C-alpha cells in the first residue's frame, strides 16, 4: 500500500499498487493526448501562416509586375514588341509553374500531416488494446496463483496432520522395530524399505550405496531424482548409524555431523540425513524429524521409522519449489513485457518528433526555393527595364539625328548635299 496526499484538500489516503498503476496510466494517457493535440495545432498554424504569407507576397509581386508590364508595353516601340511579348510569356509560364509548386507543397503538407495523424491514432489504439490484454492476463495469473497457493497450503496442512498421526503410530511401534533391527543392519533395513516403494513411488529415483572413497571417506547411500528434462529435483546423502555397530564406546549423533556434511559437499548433494539408533533415550531425536541446519546446512537427523517420510517431504518440497520458480519466471517475463511496452511508447514519441521535424524542414526548404525563384524573376524584370531604357536612349538619338549633324566637319558630304539642293 502507498500513501498518497491529495493536492487540493491535503488529506492522506492509501492506495494499492493496482490503483496507483491505474492513476499513473490515466495521467500518462492525458499528457500524451494533450501533447499530441498541441503539436498538431502548432503544425496547422505554421502551415496556414506560411501559406498566407506566400500568397500575399505572390499577389504583391504579381501586381507590381503587371503594373510594370503595362508601363513597359506602353513605352516600347514596335521593334521590340515581339521580343517583349516572348519574354512576358516566359515570365507568365514561370509564374504559373511557381504557383503550381506552391499548390503541390500545400497538398504534400496536408497529406503528410494526415498520414502522421492516422499512424499515431492507429498505434495509440494498438497500444491501448495491448495494455488491456496485459492487465487481463495479469489478473487471471494472480487469481490462478492465489488458488494454487491456497491448495498448496491445504495440502501442506493435510500432510502435517497425517505425519503427526504417523509419528504417534511410529512411537508405539518403536520397541518392536528396534527389536527387529537387532537381527539385521540398519543399512539393509533402509534399503529394503526403499525397494518396497521403488516401483510405485520412486520410479525415476537413484538410490545406491556410495562406493566412491577417493577423498578418504564416503557416505552410506546417495538418493537423486531428476525430471523429464534432466533437471535435478533433489539429492540426499544418507549416513546410517546403529547402536550395535559401536562396541567400544557409546557415541553421540553429533560426532558424525561434520563428516556427513563433508561427504554431502564432495558428492554434490543438496541435503544430508543421518538415520540413527544412537542415543536411544534422547527425547529430542525420539520426537520425530530433527533439523540441525543451525550447525550444518540442510542437515536432518531421523529415526529409521522416518526414513521414507523424510525422503517424501524433501521431494515434495523440491517439486513445489520448482513449480513456484516457473511461476516466478513467468511473472518476471510479464514485467519485462510491460517495460518493453513503455520503451515502445517512448520510441514512438521520439519517432513522431523526428518526422514532425523532417516535415517542418521540408516545408521551410520549399519556401526558400520559392523565395529564390522570386529573386530570379526580380532580376529578370530589372534586366527588361534596363533594356527598355537603352531602347529609349537609342530612339532619342535616332530622332535627334539630322543632315547638318552628319555633315558637320565633312566638307565633301556637305558639297554633295548642297548640289542636291
mmCIF file of C-alpha atoms in Angstrom:
data_model
loop_
_atom_site.group_PDB
_atom_site.id
_atom_site.type_symbol
_atom_site.label_atom_id
_atom_site.label_comp_id
_atom_site.label_asym_id
_atom_site.label_seq_id
_atom_site.Cartn_x
_atom_site.Cartn_y
_atom_site.Cartn_z
ATOM 1 C CA UNK A 1 0.000 0.000 0.000
ATOM 2 C CA UNK A 2 1.262 3.503 -0.878
ATOM 3 C CA UNK A 3 0.254 6.677 0.969
ATOM 4 C CA UNK A 4 -0.939 9.487 -1.349
ATOM 5 C CA UNK A 5 -1.595 13.146 -0.289
ATOM 6 C CA UNK A 6 -4.361 14.983 -2.140
ATOM 7 C CA UNK A 7 -3.041 18.301 -3.571
ATOM 8 C CA UNK A 8 -6.451 20.009 -3.053
ATOM 9 C CA UNK A 9 -7.512 19.006 0.456
ATOM 10 C CA UNK A 10 -4.077 17.887 1.769
ATOM 11 C CA UNK A 11 -5.610 14.698 3.130
ATOM 12 C CA UNK A 12 -3.640 11.435 3.037
ATOM 13 C CA UNK A 13 -5.161 8.199 1.794
ATOM 14 C CA UNK A 14 -3.746 4.788 0.954
ATOM 15 C CA UNK A 15 -3.921 3.056 -2.389
ATOM 16 C CA UNK A 16 -2.610 -0.343 -3.563
ATOM 17 C CA UNK A 17 -0.244 -0.910 -6.464
ATOM 18 C CA UNK A 18 -3.095 -1.675 -8.899
ATOM 19 C CA UNK A 19 -4.895 1.598 -8.138
ATOM 20 C CA UNK A 20 -1.630 3.520 -8.262
ATOM 21 C CA UNK A 21 -0.842 1.991 -11.685
ATOM 22 C CA UNK A 22 -4.344 2.977 -12.958
ATOM 23 C CA UNK A 23 -3.842 6.601 -11.822
ATOM 24 C CA UNK A 24 -0.393 6.716 -13.389
ATOM 25 C CA UNK A 25 -1.770 5.307 -16.646
ATOM 26 C CA UNK A 26 -4.563 7.950 -16.755
ATOM 27 C CA UNK A 27 -2.040 10.763 -16.206
ATOM 28 C CA UNK A 28 0.276 9.416 -18.902
ATOM 29 C CA UNK A 29 -2.561 8.990 -21.437
ATOM 30 C CA UNK A 30 -3.868 12.508 -20.736
ATOM 31 C CA UNK A 31 -0.410 14.076 -21.072
ATOM 32 C CA UNK A 32 0.281 12.159 -24.277
ATOM 33 C CA UNK A 33 -3.082 13.203 -25.881
ATOM 34 C CA UNK A 34 -2.577 16.823 -24.791
ATOM 35 C CA UNK A 35 0.971 16.947 -26.186
ATOM 36 C CA UNK A 36 -0.193 15.321 -29.453
ATOM 37 C CA UNK A 37 -3.041 17.818 -29.883
ATOM 38 C CA UNK A 38 -0.715 20.753 -29.095
ATOM 39 C CA UNK A 39 1.799 19.663 -31.735
ATOM 40 C CA UNK A 40 -0.918 19.197 -34.333
ATOM 41 C CA UNK A 41 -2.333 22.685 -33.616
ATOM 42 C CA UNK A 42 1.136 24.251 -33.903
ATOM 43 C CA UNK A 43 1.759 22.439 -37.198
ATOM 44 C CA UNK A 44 -1.601 23.660 -38.604
ATOM 45 C CA UNK A 45 -0.937 27.267 -37.530
ATOM 46 C CA UNK A 46 2.563 27.222 -39.053
ATOM 47 C CA UNK A 47 1.159 25.810 -42.275
ATOM 48 C CA UNK A 48 -1.634 28.427 -42.504
ATOM 49 C CA UNK A 49 0.728 31.316 -41.724
ATOM 50 C CA UNK A 50 3.255 30.149 -44.313
ATOM 51 C CA UNK A 51 0.571 29.746 -46.980
ATOM 52 C CA UNK A 52 -0.936 33.165 -46.250
ATOM 53 C CA UNK A 53 2.471 34.832 -46.321
ATOM 54 C CA UNK A 54 3.394 33.137 -49.608
ATOM 55 C CA UNK A 55 0.047 34.135 -51.160
ATOM 56 C CA UNK A 56 0.399 37.763 -50.015
ATOM 57 C CA UNK A 57 3.964 38.006 -51.326
ATOM 58 C CA UNK A 58 2.959 36.399 -54.578
ATOM 59 C CA UNK A 59 -0.024 38.750 -55.055
ATOM 60 C CA UNK A 60 2.059 41.832 -54.320
ATOM 61 C CA UNK A 61 4.822 40.749 -56.651
ATOM 62 C CA UNK A 62 2.293 39.872 -59.368
ATOM 63 C CA UNK A 63 0.503 43.231 -59.089
ATOM 64 C CA UNK A 64 3.809 45.101 -59.204
ATOM 65 C CA UNK A 65 4.989 43.157 -62.225
ATOM 66 C CA UNK A 66 1.654 43.663 -64.038
ATOM 67 C CA UNK A 67 1.909 47.408 -63.464
ATOM 68 C CA UNK A 68 5.486 47.386 -64.709
ATOM 69 C CA UNK A 69 4.443 45.364 -67.719
ATOM 70 C CA UNK A 70 1.807 47.964 -68.664
ATOM 71 C CA UNK A 71 4.374 50.731 -68.455
ATOM 72 C CA UNK A 72 6.931 48.738 -70.400
ATOM 73 C CA UNK A 73 4.462 47.870 -73.176
ATOM 74 C CA UNK A 74 3.374 51.481 -73.411
ATOM 75 C CA UNK A 75 6.953 52.762 -73.788
ATOM 76 C CA UNK A 76 8.323 50.080 -76.085
ATOM 77 C CA UNK A 77 8.031 50.577 -79.791
ATOM 78 C CA UNK A 78 7.024 48.114 -82.421
ATOM 79 C CA UNK A 79 10.617 46.970 -82.998
ATOM 80 C CA UNK A 80 10.814 45.482 -79.516
ATOM 81 C CA UNK A 81 7.193 44.392 -79.043
ATOM 82 C CA UNK A 82 7.682 40.814 -80.273
ATOM 83 C CA UNK A 83 10.759 40.301 -78.082
ATOM 84 C CA UNK A 84 8.981 41.745 -75.045
ATOM 85 C CA UNK A 85 5.888 39.627 -75.676
ATOM 86 C CA UNK A 86 8.029 36.476 -75.788
ATOM 87 C CA UNK A 87 9.738 37.396 -72.548
ATOM 88 C CA UNK A 88 6.425 38.173 -70.893
ATOM 89 C CA UNK A 89 5.067 34.783 -71.976
ATOM 90 C CA UNK A 90 8.073 33.040 -70.465
ATOM 91 C CA UNK A 91 7.620 35.049 -67.319
ATOM 92 C CA UNK A 92 3.924 34.110 -67.145
ATOM 93 C CA UNK A 93 4.864 30.462 -67.600
ATOM 94 C CA UNK A 94 7.388 30.737 -64.751
ATOM 95 C CA UNK A 95 4.717 32.348 -62.561
ATOM 96 C CA UNK A 96 2.280 29.525 -63.359
ATOM 97 C CA UNK A 97 4.983 26.955 -62.552
ATOM 98 C CA UNK A 98 5.714 28.732 -59.290
ATOM 99 C CA UNK A 99 2.032 28.761 -58.387
ATOM 100 C CA UNK A 100 1.754 25.033 -59.208
ATOM 101 C CA UNK A 101 4.773 24.274 -56.972
ATOM 102 C CA UNK A 102 3.148 26.247 -54.160
ATOM 103 C CA UNK A 103 -0.102 24.301 -54.528
ATOM 104 C CA UNK A 104 1.810 20.997 -54.655
ATOM 105 C CA UNK A 105 3.708 21.937 -51.490
ATOM 106 C CA UNK A 106 0.400 22.659 -49.751
ATOM 107 C CA UNK A 107 -1.050 19.309 -50.858
ATOM 108 C CA UNK A 108 2.063 17.420 -49.742
ATOM 109 C CA UNK A 109 1.928 19.179 -46.376
ATOM 110 C CA UNK A 110 -1.716 18.180 -45.866
ATOM 111 C CA UNK A 111 -1.028 14.564 -46.879
ATOM 112 C CA UNK A 112 1.978 14.380 -44.553
ATOM 113 C CA UNK A 113 0.005 15.683 -41.579
ATOM 114 C CA UNK A 114 -2.965 13.397 -42.353
ATOM 115 C CA UNK A 115 -0.777 10.298 -42.645
ATOM 116 C CA UNK A 116 1.085 11.156 -39.437
ATOM 117 C CA UNK A 117 -2.190 11.608 -37.517
ATOM 118 C CA UNK A 118 -3.634 8.351 -38.857
ATOM 119 C CA UNK A 119 -0.460 6.448 -37.954
ATOM 120 C CA UNK A 120 -0.466 7.954 -34.456
ATOM 121 C CA UNK A 121 -4.127 7.070 -33.875
ATOM 122 C CA UNK A 122 -3.567 3.530 -35.160
ATOM 123 C CA UNK A 123 -0.547 2.941 -32.911
ATOM 124 C CA UNK A 124 -2.328 4.527 -29.943
ATOM 125 C CA UNK A 125 -5.320 2.177 -30.355
ATOM 126 C CA UNK A 126 -2.977 -0.812 -30.724
ATOM 127 C CA UNK A 127 -1.049 0.118 -27.590
ATOM 128 C CA UNK A 128 -4.250 0.708 -25.611
ATOM 129 C CA UNK A 129 -5.585 -2.734 -26.603
ATOM 130 C CA UNK A 130 -2.224 -4.290 -25.710
ATOM 131 C CA UNK A 131 -2.371 -2.677 -22.249
ATOM 132 C CA UNK A 132 -5.885 -4.017 -21.644
ATOM 133 C CA UNK A 133 -4.799 -7.502 -22.735
ATOM 134 C CA UNK A 134 -1.752 -7.448 -20.422
ATOM 135 C CA UNK A 135 -3.891 -6.285 -17.494
ATOM 136 C CA UNK A 136 -6.409 -9.088 -18.117
ATOM 137 C CA UNK A 137 -3.635 -11.676 -18.295
ATOM 138 C CA UNK A 138 -2.107 -10.315 -15.088
ATOM 139 C CA UNK A 139 -5.432 -10.516 -13.233
ATOM 140 C CA UNK A 140 -6.019 -14.090 -14.431
ATOM 141 C CA UNK A 141 -2.490 -15.070 -13.407
ATOM 142 C CA UNK A 142 -2.891 -13.510 -9.941
ATOM 143 C CA UNK A 143 -6.174 -15.359 -9.456
ATOM 144 C CA UNK A 144 -4.642 -18.645 -10.608
ATOM 145 C CA UNK A 145 -1.625 -18.219 -8.316
ATOM 146 C CA UNK A 146 -3.891 -17.431 -5.375
ATOM 147 C CA UNK A 147 -5.889 -20.605 -5.959
ATOM 148 C CA UNK A 148 -2.707 -22.676 -6.325
ATOM 149 C CA UNK A 149 -1.241 -21.251 -3.114
ATOM 150 C CA UNK A 150 -4.476 -21.987 -1.239
ATOM 151 C CA UNK A 151 -4.466 -25.594 -2.492
ATOM 152 C CA UNK A 152 -0.773 -25.948 -1.589
ATOM 153 C CA UNK A 153 -1.384 -24.668 1.943
ATOM 154 C CA UNK A 154 -4.318 -27.019 2.429
ATOM 155 C CA UNK A 155 -2.245 -29.938 1.137
ATOM 156 C CA UNK A 156 0.577 -28.982 3.494
ATOM 157 C CA UNK A 157 -1.803 -28.912 6.468
ATOM 158 C CA UNK A 158 -3.161 -32.332 5.478
ATOM 159 C CA UNK A 159 0.369 -33.735 5.201
ATOM 160 C CA UNK A 160 1.315 -32.314 8.618
ATOM 161 C CA UNK A 161 -1.790 -33.842 10.163
ATOM 162 C CA UNK A 162 -1.071 -37.183 8.524
ATOM 163 C CA UNK A 163 2.567 -37.084 9.679
ATOM 164 C CA UNK A 164 1.516 -36.295 13.249
ATOM 165 C CA UNK A 165 -0.735 -39.332 13.217
ATOM 166 C CA UNK A 166 2.070 -41.404 11.689
ATOM 167 C CA UNK A 167 4.525 -40.162 14.361
ATOM 168 C CA UNK A 168 2.164 -41.286 17.111
ATOM 169 C CA UNK A 169 1.823 -44.656 15.414
ATOM 170 C CA UNK A 170 5.574 -44.958 14.941
ATOM 171 C CA UNK A 171 6.215 -44.256 18.617
ATOM 172 C CA UNK A 172 4.021 -47.204 19.503
ATOM 173 C CA UNK A 173 5.922 -49.384 17.055
ATOM 174 C CA UNK A 174 9.351 -48.174 18.210
ATOM 175 C CA UNK A 175 10.115 -51.056 20.542
ATOM 176 C CA UNK A 176 9.020 -53.661 18.004
ATOM 177 C CA UNK A 177 11.061 -52.061 15.234
ATOM 178 C CA UNK A 178 14.149 -51.787 17.421
ATOM 179 C CA UNK A 179 13.799 -55.463 18.339
ATOM 180 C CA UNK A 180 13.542 -56.425 14.688
ATOM 181 C CA UNK A 181 16.653 -54.420 13.736
ATOM 182 C CA UNK A 182 18.829 -56.237 16.251
ATOM 183 C CA UNK A 183 18.968 -59.156 13.850
ATOM 184 C CA UNK A 184 19.882 -57.083 10.750
ATOM 185 C CA UNK A 185 21.924 -53.996 9.968
ATOM 186 C CA UNK A 186 20.311 -50.583 9.693
ATOM 187 C CA UNK A 187 21.576 -50.115 6.129
ATOM 188 C CA UNK A 188 19.862 -53.301 4.972
ATOM 189 C CA UNK A 189 16.650 -52.272 6.678
ATOM 190 C CA UNK A 190 16.582 -48.844 4.983
ATOM 191 C CA UNK A 191 17.445 -50.294 1.577
ATOM 192 C CA UNK A 192 14.684 -52.874 1.944
ATOM 193 C CA UNK A 193 12.128 -50.244 2.962
ATOM 194 C CA UNK A 194 13.062 -48.106 -0.058
ATOM 195 C CA UNK A 195 12.924 -51.009 -2.520
ATOM 196 C CA UNK A 196 9.412 -51.815 -1.342
ATOM 197 C CA UNK A 197 8.260 -48.440 -2.704
ATOM 198 C CA UNK A 198 10.737 -48.006 -5.566
ATOM 199 C CA UNK A 199 8.458 -49.328 -8.342
ATOM 200 C CA UNK A 200 5.399 -47.365 -7.208
ATOM 201 C CA UNK A 201 6.601 -44.088 -5.657
ATOM 202 C CA UNK A 202 10.225 -43.687 -6.792
ATOM 203 C CA UNK A 203 10.324 -44.982 -10.360
ATOM 204 C CA UNK A 204 12.783 -42.319 -11.636
ATOM 205 C CA UNK A 205 14.911 -42.125 -8.469
ATOM 206 C CA UNK A 206 18.502 -43.252 -7.968
ATOM 207 C CA UNK A 207 19.231 -44.877 -4.598
ATOM 208 C CA UNK A 208 22.508 -46.755 -4.328
ATOM 209 C CA UNK A 209 25.407 -47.190 -1.932
ATOM 210 C CA UNK A 210 28.189 -44.589 -2.059
ATOM 211 C CA UNK A 211 31.223 -46.541 -3.308
ATOM 212 C CA UNK A 212 33.423 -43.520 -4.147
ATOM 213 C CA UNK A 213 36.040 -43.170 -1.394
ATOM 214 C CA UNK A 214 38.739 -41.262 -3.326
ATOM 215 C CA UNK A 215 38.529 -38.328 -0.876
ATOM 216 C CA UNK A 216 39.224 -40.631 2.081
ATOM 217 C CA UNK A 217 35.624 -41.053 3.265
ATOM 218 C CA UNK A 218 32.201 -41.935 1.919
ATOM 219 C CA UNK A 219 28.611 -41.968 3.000
ATOM 220 C CA UNK A 220 26.302 -44.961 3.067
ATOM 221 C CA UNK A 221 23.654 -44.160 0.418
ATOM 222 C CA UNK A 222 23.004 -41.430 -2.180
ATOM 223 C CA UNK A 223 19.481 -40.544 -3.331
ATOM 224 C CA UNK A 224 18.985 -38.498 -6.552
ATOM 225 C CA UNK A 225 15.915 -37.722 -8.637
ATOM 226 C CA UNK A 226 15.531 -35.662 -11.874
ATOM 227 C CA UNK A 227 12.600 -34.555 -14.036
ATOM 228 C CA UNK A 228 11.899 -35.420 -17.693
ATOM 229 C CA UNK A 229 14.282 -32.673 -18.909
ATOM 230 C CA UNK A 230 17.201 -33.926 -16.814
ATOM 231 C CA UNK A 231 16.911 -31.143 -14.206
ATOM 232 C CA UNK A 232 17.781 -32.412 -10.723
ATOM 233 C CA UNK A 233 14.840 -32.227 -8.327
ATOM 234 C CA UNK A 234 16.505 -33.314 -5.092
ATOM 235 C CA UNK A 235 19.691 -35.105 -3.937
ATOM 236 C CA UNK A 236 20.378 -36.560 -0.461
ATOM 237 C CA UNK A 237 23.469 -38.059 1.220
ATOM 238 C CA UNK A 238 22.460 -40.702 3.811
ATOM 239 C CA UNK A 239 24.527 -41.968 6.739
ATOM 240 C CA UNK A 240 23.163 -44.880 8.855
ATOM 241 C CA UNK A 241 24.356 -45.411 12.437
ATOM 242 C CA UNK A 242 23.245 -48.374 14.592
ATOM 243 C CA UNK A 243 23.890 -48.705 18.314
ATOM 244 C CA UNK A 244 25.016 -52.268 17.772
ATOM 245 C CA UNK A 245 27.760 -51.101 15.397
ATOM 246 C CA UNK A 246 29.666 -49.388 18.211
ATOM 247 C CA UNK A 247 31.269 -51.892 20.606
ATOM 248 C CA UNK A 248 33.963 -49.965 22.462
ATOM 249 C CA UNK A 249 32.372 -46.703 23.468
ATOM 250 C CA UNK A 250 28.970 -45.086 23.138
ATOM 251 C CA UNK A 251 28.957 -42.227 20.645
ATOM 252 C CA UNK A 252 26.606 -39.323 20.080
ATOM 253 C CA UNK A 253 24.875 -38.293 16.875
ATOM 254 C CA UNK A 254 26.783 -35.007 16.851
ATOM 255 C CA UNK A 255 30.047 -36.895 16.410
ATOM 256 C CA UNK A 256 29.058 -37.734 12.809
ATOM 257 C CA UNK A 257 27.692 -34.347 11.650
ATOM 258 C CA UNK A 258 30.981 -32.904 10.377
ATOM 259 C CA UNK A 259 31.945 -35.993 8.388
ATOM 260 C CA UNK A 260 28.440 -36.290 6.923
ATOM 261 C CA UNK A 261 28.494 -32.641 5.834
ATOM 262 C CA UNK A 262 31.881 -33.184 4.186
ATOM 263 C CA UNK A 263 30.555 -36.218 2.256
ATOM 264 C CA UNK A 264 27.486 -34.240 1.152
ATOM 265 C CA UNK A 265 29.673 -31.400 -0.215
ATOM 266 C CA UNK A 266 32.126 -33.698 -2.002
ATOM 267 C CA UNK A 267 29.348 -35.709 -3.685
ATOM 268 C CA UNK A 268 27.389 -32.543 -4.647
ATOM 269 C CA UNK A 269 24.249 -33.493 -2.705
ATOM 270 C CA UNK A 270 21.734 -30.867 -1.583
ATOM 271 C CA UNK A 271 20.691 -32.467 1.741
ATOM 272 C CA UNK A 272 22.429 -34.609 4.381
ATOM 273 C CA UNK A 273 20.417 -37.013 6.586
ATOM 274 C CA UNK A 274 21.650 -39.105 9.499
ATOM 275 C CA UNK A 275 19.459 -42.194 10.091
ATOM 276 C CA UNK A 276 20.405 -43.262 13.607
ATOM 277 C CA UNK A 277 19.629 -45.524 16.527
ATOM 278 C CA UNK A 278 22.226 -43.821 18.709
ATOM 279 C CA UNK A 279 21.172 -42.030 21.921
ATOM 280 C CA UNK A 280 18.074 -44.169 22.207
ATOM 281 C CA UNK A 281 16.908 -42.352 25.347
ATOM 282 C CA UNK A 282 17.266 -38.851 23.905
ATOM 283 C CA UNK A 283 13.759 -37.356 23.590
ATOM 284 C CA UNK A 284 14.941 -34.797 21.003
ATOM 285 C CA UNK A 285 15.709 -37.495 18.453
ATOM 286 C CA UNK A 286 12.805 -39.708 19.526
ATOM 287 C CA UNK A 287 10.290 -36.919 18.848
ATOM 288 C CA UNK A 288 10.499 -37.117 15.053
ATOM 289 C CA UNK A 289 12.479 -35.355 12.328
ATOM 290 C CA UNK A 290 15.193 -33.097 13.842
ATOM 291 C CA UNK A 291 16.525 -30.135 11.862
ATOM 292 C CA UNK A 292 20.189 -29.436 12.689
ATOM 293 C CA UNK A 293 20.716 -26.781 9.992
ATOM 294 C CA UNK A 294 21.917 -24.360 12.689
ATOM 295 C CA UNK A 295 25.091 -26.462 12.860
ATOM 296 C CA UNK A 296 25.386 -27.753 9.298
ATOM 297 C CA UNK A 297 23.414 -26.517 6.283
ATOM 298 C CA UNK A 298 20.428 -28.633 5.167
ATOM 299 C CA UNK A 299 21.093 -31.491 7.608
ATOM 300 C CA UNK A 300 18.474 -33.619 9.401
ATOM 301 C CA UNK A 301 18.542 -36.436 11.967
ATOM 302 C CA UNK A 302 15.795 -39.096 11.907
ATOM 303 C CA UNK A 303 14.975 -42.454 13.409
ATOM 304 C CA UNK A 304 14.619 -45.387 10.966
ATOM 305 C CA UNK A 305 10.819 -45.171 11.011
ATOM 306 C CA UNK A 306 11.069 -41.665 9.439
ATOM 307 C CA UNK A 307 13.439 -42.747 6.651
ATOM 308 C CA UNK A 308 10.738 -42.871 3.921
ATOM 309 C CA UNK A 309 8.735 -39.858 5.229
ATOM 310 C CA UNK A 310 11.810 -37.550 5.160
ATOM 311 C CA UNK A 311 12.503 -38.505 1.534
ATOM 312 C CA UNK A 312 8.866 -37.844 0.646
ATOM 313 C CA UNK A 313 8.799 -34.457 2.412
ATOM 314 C CA UNK A 314 12.025 -33.193 0.822
ATOM 315 C CA UNK A 315 10.971 -34.472 -2.587
ATOM 316 C CA UNK A 316 7.530 -32.795 -2.444
ATOM 317 C CA UNK A 317 9.067 -29.548 -1.195
ATOM 318 C CA UNK A 318 11.535 -29.587 -4.109
ATOM 319 C CA UNK A 319 8.719 -30.244 -6.616
ATOM 320 C CA UNK A 320 6.684 -27.339 -5.213
ATOM 321 C CA UNK A 321 9.762 -25.120 -5.284
ATOM 322 C CA UNK A 322 10.339 -25.891 -8.967
ATOM 323 C CA UNK A 323 6.697 -25.071 -9.717
ATOM 324 C CA UNK A 324 6.905 -21.730 -7.891
ATOM 325 C CA UNK A 325 10.180 -20.930 -9.641
ATOM 326 C CA UNK A 326 8.486 -21.470 -13.012
ATOM 327 C CA UNK A 327 5.581 -19.210 -11.987
ATOM 328 C CA UNK A 328 8.013 -16.559 -10.743
ATOM 329 C CA UNK A 329 9.863 -16.707 -14.059
ATOM 330 C CA UNK A 330 6.536 -16.182 -15.878
ATOM 331 C CA UNK A 331 5.767 -13.091 -13.763
ATOM 332 C CA UNK A 332 9.263 -11.700 -14.413
ATOM 333 C CA UNK A 333 8.751 -12.167 -18.154
ATOM 334 C CA UNK A 334 5.444 -10.284 -17.957
ATOM 335 C CA UNK A 335 7.175 -7.410 -16.127
ATOM 336 C CA UNK A 336 9.749 -7.369 -18.921
ATOM 337 C CA UNK A 337 6.865 -7.153 -21.457
ATOM 338 C CA UNK A 338 5.442 -4.106 -19.626
ATOM 339 C CA UNK A 339 8.900 -2.486 -19.592
ATOM 340 C CA UNK A 340 9.243 -3.156 -23.321
ATOM 341 C CA UNK A 341 5.811 -1.637 -23.872
ATOM 342 C CA UNK A 342 6.885 1.599 -22.150
ATOM 343 C CA UNK A 343 10.062 1.601 -24.234
ATOM 344 C CA UNK A 344 7.935 1.241 -27.384
ATOM 345 C CA UNK A 345 5.801 4.227 -26.335
ATOM 346 C CA UNK A 346 8.932 6.332 -25.782
ATOM 347 C CA UNK A 347 10.358 5.194 -29.132
ATOM 348 C CA UNK A 348 7.072 6.123 -30.812
ATOM 349 C CA UNK A 349 7.181 9.619 -29.285
ATOM 350 C CA UNK A 350 10.777 10.058 -30.468
ATOM 351 C CA UNK A 351 9.896 8.888 -33.991
ATOM 352 C CA UNK A 352 6.913 11.212 -34.162
ATOM 353 C CA UNK A 353 9.040 14.201 -33.116
ATOM 354 C CA UNK A 354 11.640 13.248 -35.728
ATOM 355 C CA UNK A 355 9.015 13.005 -38.517
ATOM 356 C CA UNK A 356 7.483 16.297 -37.462
ATOM 357 C CA UNK A 357 10.902 18.000 -37.554
ATOM 358 C CA UNK A 358 11.620 16.499 -41.002
ATOM 359 C CA UNK A 359 8.281 17.741 -42.387
ATOM 360 C CA UNK A 360 8.923 21.228 -40.977
ATOM 361 C CA UNK A 361 12.384 21.384 -42.562
ATOM 362 C CA UNK A 362 10.990 20.215 -45.932
ATOM 363 C CA UNK A 363 8.321 22.903 -45.795
ATOM 364 C CA UNK A 364 10.961 25.526 -44.948
ATOM 365 C CA UNK A 365 13.081 24.329 -47.868
ATOM 366 C CA UNK A 366 10.109 24.707 -50.236
ATOM 367 C CA UNK A 367 9.551 28.295 -49.033
ATOM 368 C CA UNK A 368 13.246 29.077 -49.560
ATOM 369 C CA UNK A 369 13.069 27.718 -53.119
ATOM 370 C CA UNK A 370 10.055 29.953 -53.779
ATOM 371 C CA UNK A 371 11.990 32.975 -52.483
ATOM 372 C CA UNK A 372 14.942 32.127 -54.753
ATOM 373 C CA UNK A 373 12.612 31.880 -57.781
ATOM 374 C CA UNK A 374 11.051 35.239 -56.948
ATOM 375 C CA UNK A 375 14.550 36.800 -56.671
ATOM 376 C CA UNK A 376 15.396 35.397 -60.090
ATOM 377 C CA UNK A 377 12.193 36.902 -61.553
ATOM 378 C CA UNK A 378 13.049 40.241 -59.968
ATOM 379 C CA UNK A 379 16.460 40.195 -61.669
ATOM 380 C CA UNK A 380 14.778 39.362 -64.998
ATOM 381 C CA UNK A 381 12.422 42.295 -64.543
ATOM 382 C CA UNK A 382 15.353 44.632 -63.809
ATOM 383 C CA UNK A 383 17.119 43.462 -66.979
ATOM 384 C CA UNK A 384 13.980 44.113 -69.036
ATOM 385 C CA UNK A 385 13.670 47.613 -67.596
ATOM 386 C CA UNK A 386 17.330 48.287 -68.423
ATOM 387 C CA UNK A 387 16.756 47.035 -71.981
ATOM 388 C CA UNK A 388 13.761 49.364 -72.403
ATOM 389 C CA UNK A 389 15.816 52.307 -71.132
ATOM 390 C CA UNK A 390 18.574 51.571 -73.663
ATOM 391 C CA UNK A 391 15.994 51.351 -76.444
ATOM 392 C CA UNK A 392 14.564 54.689 -75.370
ATOM 393 C CA UNK A 393 18.025 56.296 -75.479
ATOM 394 C CA UNK A 394 18.700 54.780 -78.900
ATOM 395 C CA UNK A 395 15.374 56.100 -80.167
ATOM 396 C CA UNK A 396 16.128 59.584 -78.846
ATOM 397 C CA UNK A 397 19.500 59.537 -80.547
ATOM 398 C CA UNK A 398 17.858 58.437 -83.809
ATOM 399 C CA UNK A 399 15.279 61.268 -83.612
ATOM 400 C CA UNK A 400 17.988 63.870 -82.937
ATOM 401 C CA UNK A 401 19.999 62.772 -85.983
ATOM 402 C CA UNK A 402 19.984 65.479 -88.827
ATOM 403 C CA UNK A 403 21.816 66.079 -92.126
ATOM 404 C CA UNK A 404 23.546 69.030 -90.598
ATOM 405 C CA UNK A 405 24.957 66.975 -87.750
ATOM 406 C CA UNK A 406 26.060 64.228 -90.145
ATOM 407 C CA UNK A 407 27.900 66.612 -92.496
ATOM 408 C CA UNK A 408 29.454 68.686 -89.775
ATOM 409 C CA UNK A 409 33.216 68.627 -90.201
ATOM 410 C CA UNK A 410 32.872 66.769 -93.574
ATOM 411 C CA UNK A 411 33.225 69.279 -96.486
ATOM 412 C CA UNK A 412 32.876 66.607 -99.158
ATOM 413 C CA UNK A 413 29.463 65.385 -97.942
ATOM 414 C CA UNK A 414 28.326 68.982 -97.355
ATOM 415 C CA UNK A 415 29.176 69.864 -101.012
ATOM 416 C CA UNK A 416 27.226 66.855 -102.301
ATOM 417 C CA UNK A 417 24.112 67.678 -100.250
ATOM 418 C CA UNK A 418 24.342 71.330 -101.426
ATOM 419 C CA UNK A 419 24.471 70.131 -105.064
ATOM 420 C CA UNK A 420 21.395 68.003 -104.448
ATOM 421 C CA UNK A 421 19.541 71.027 -103.147
#
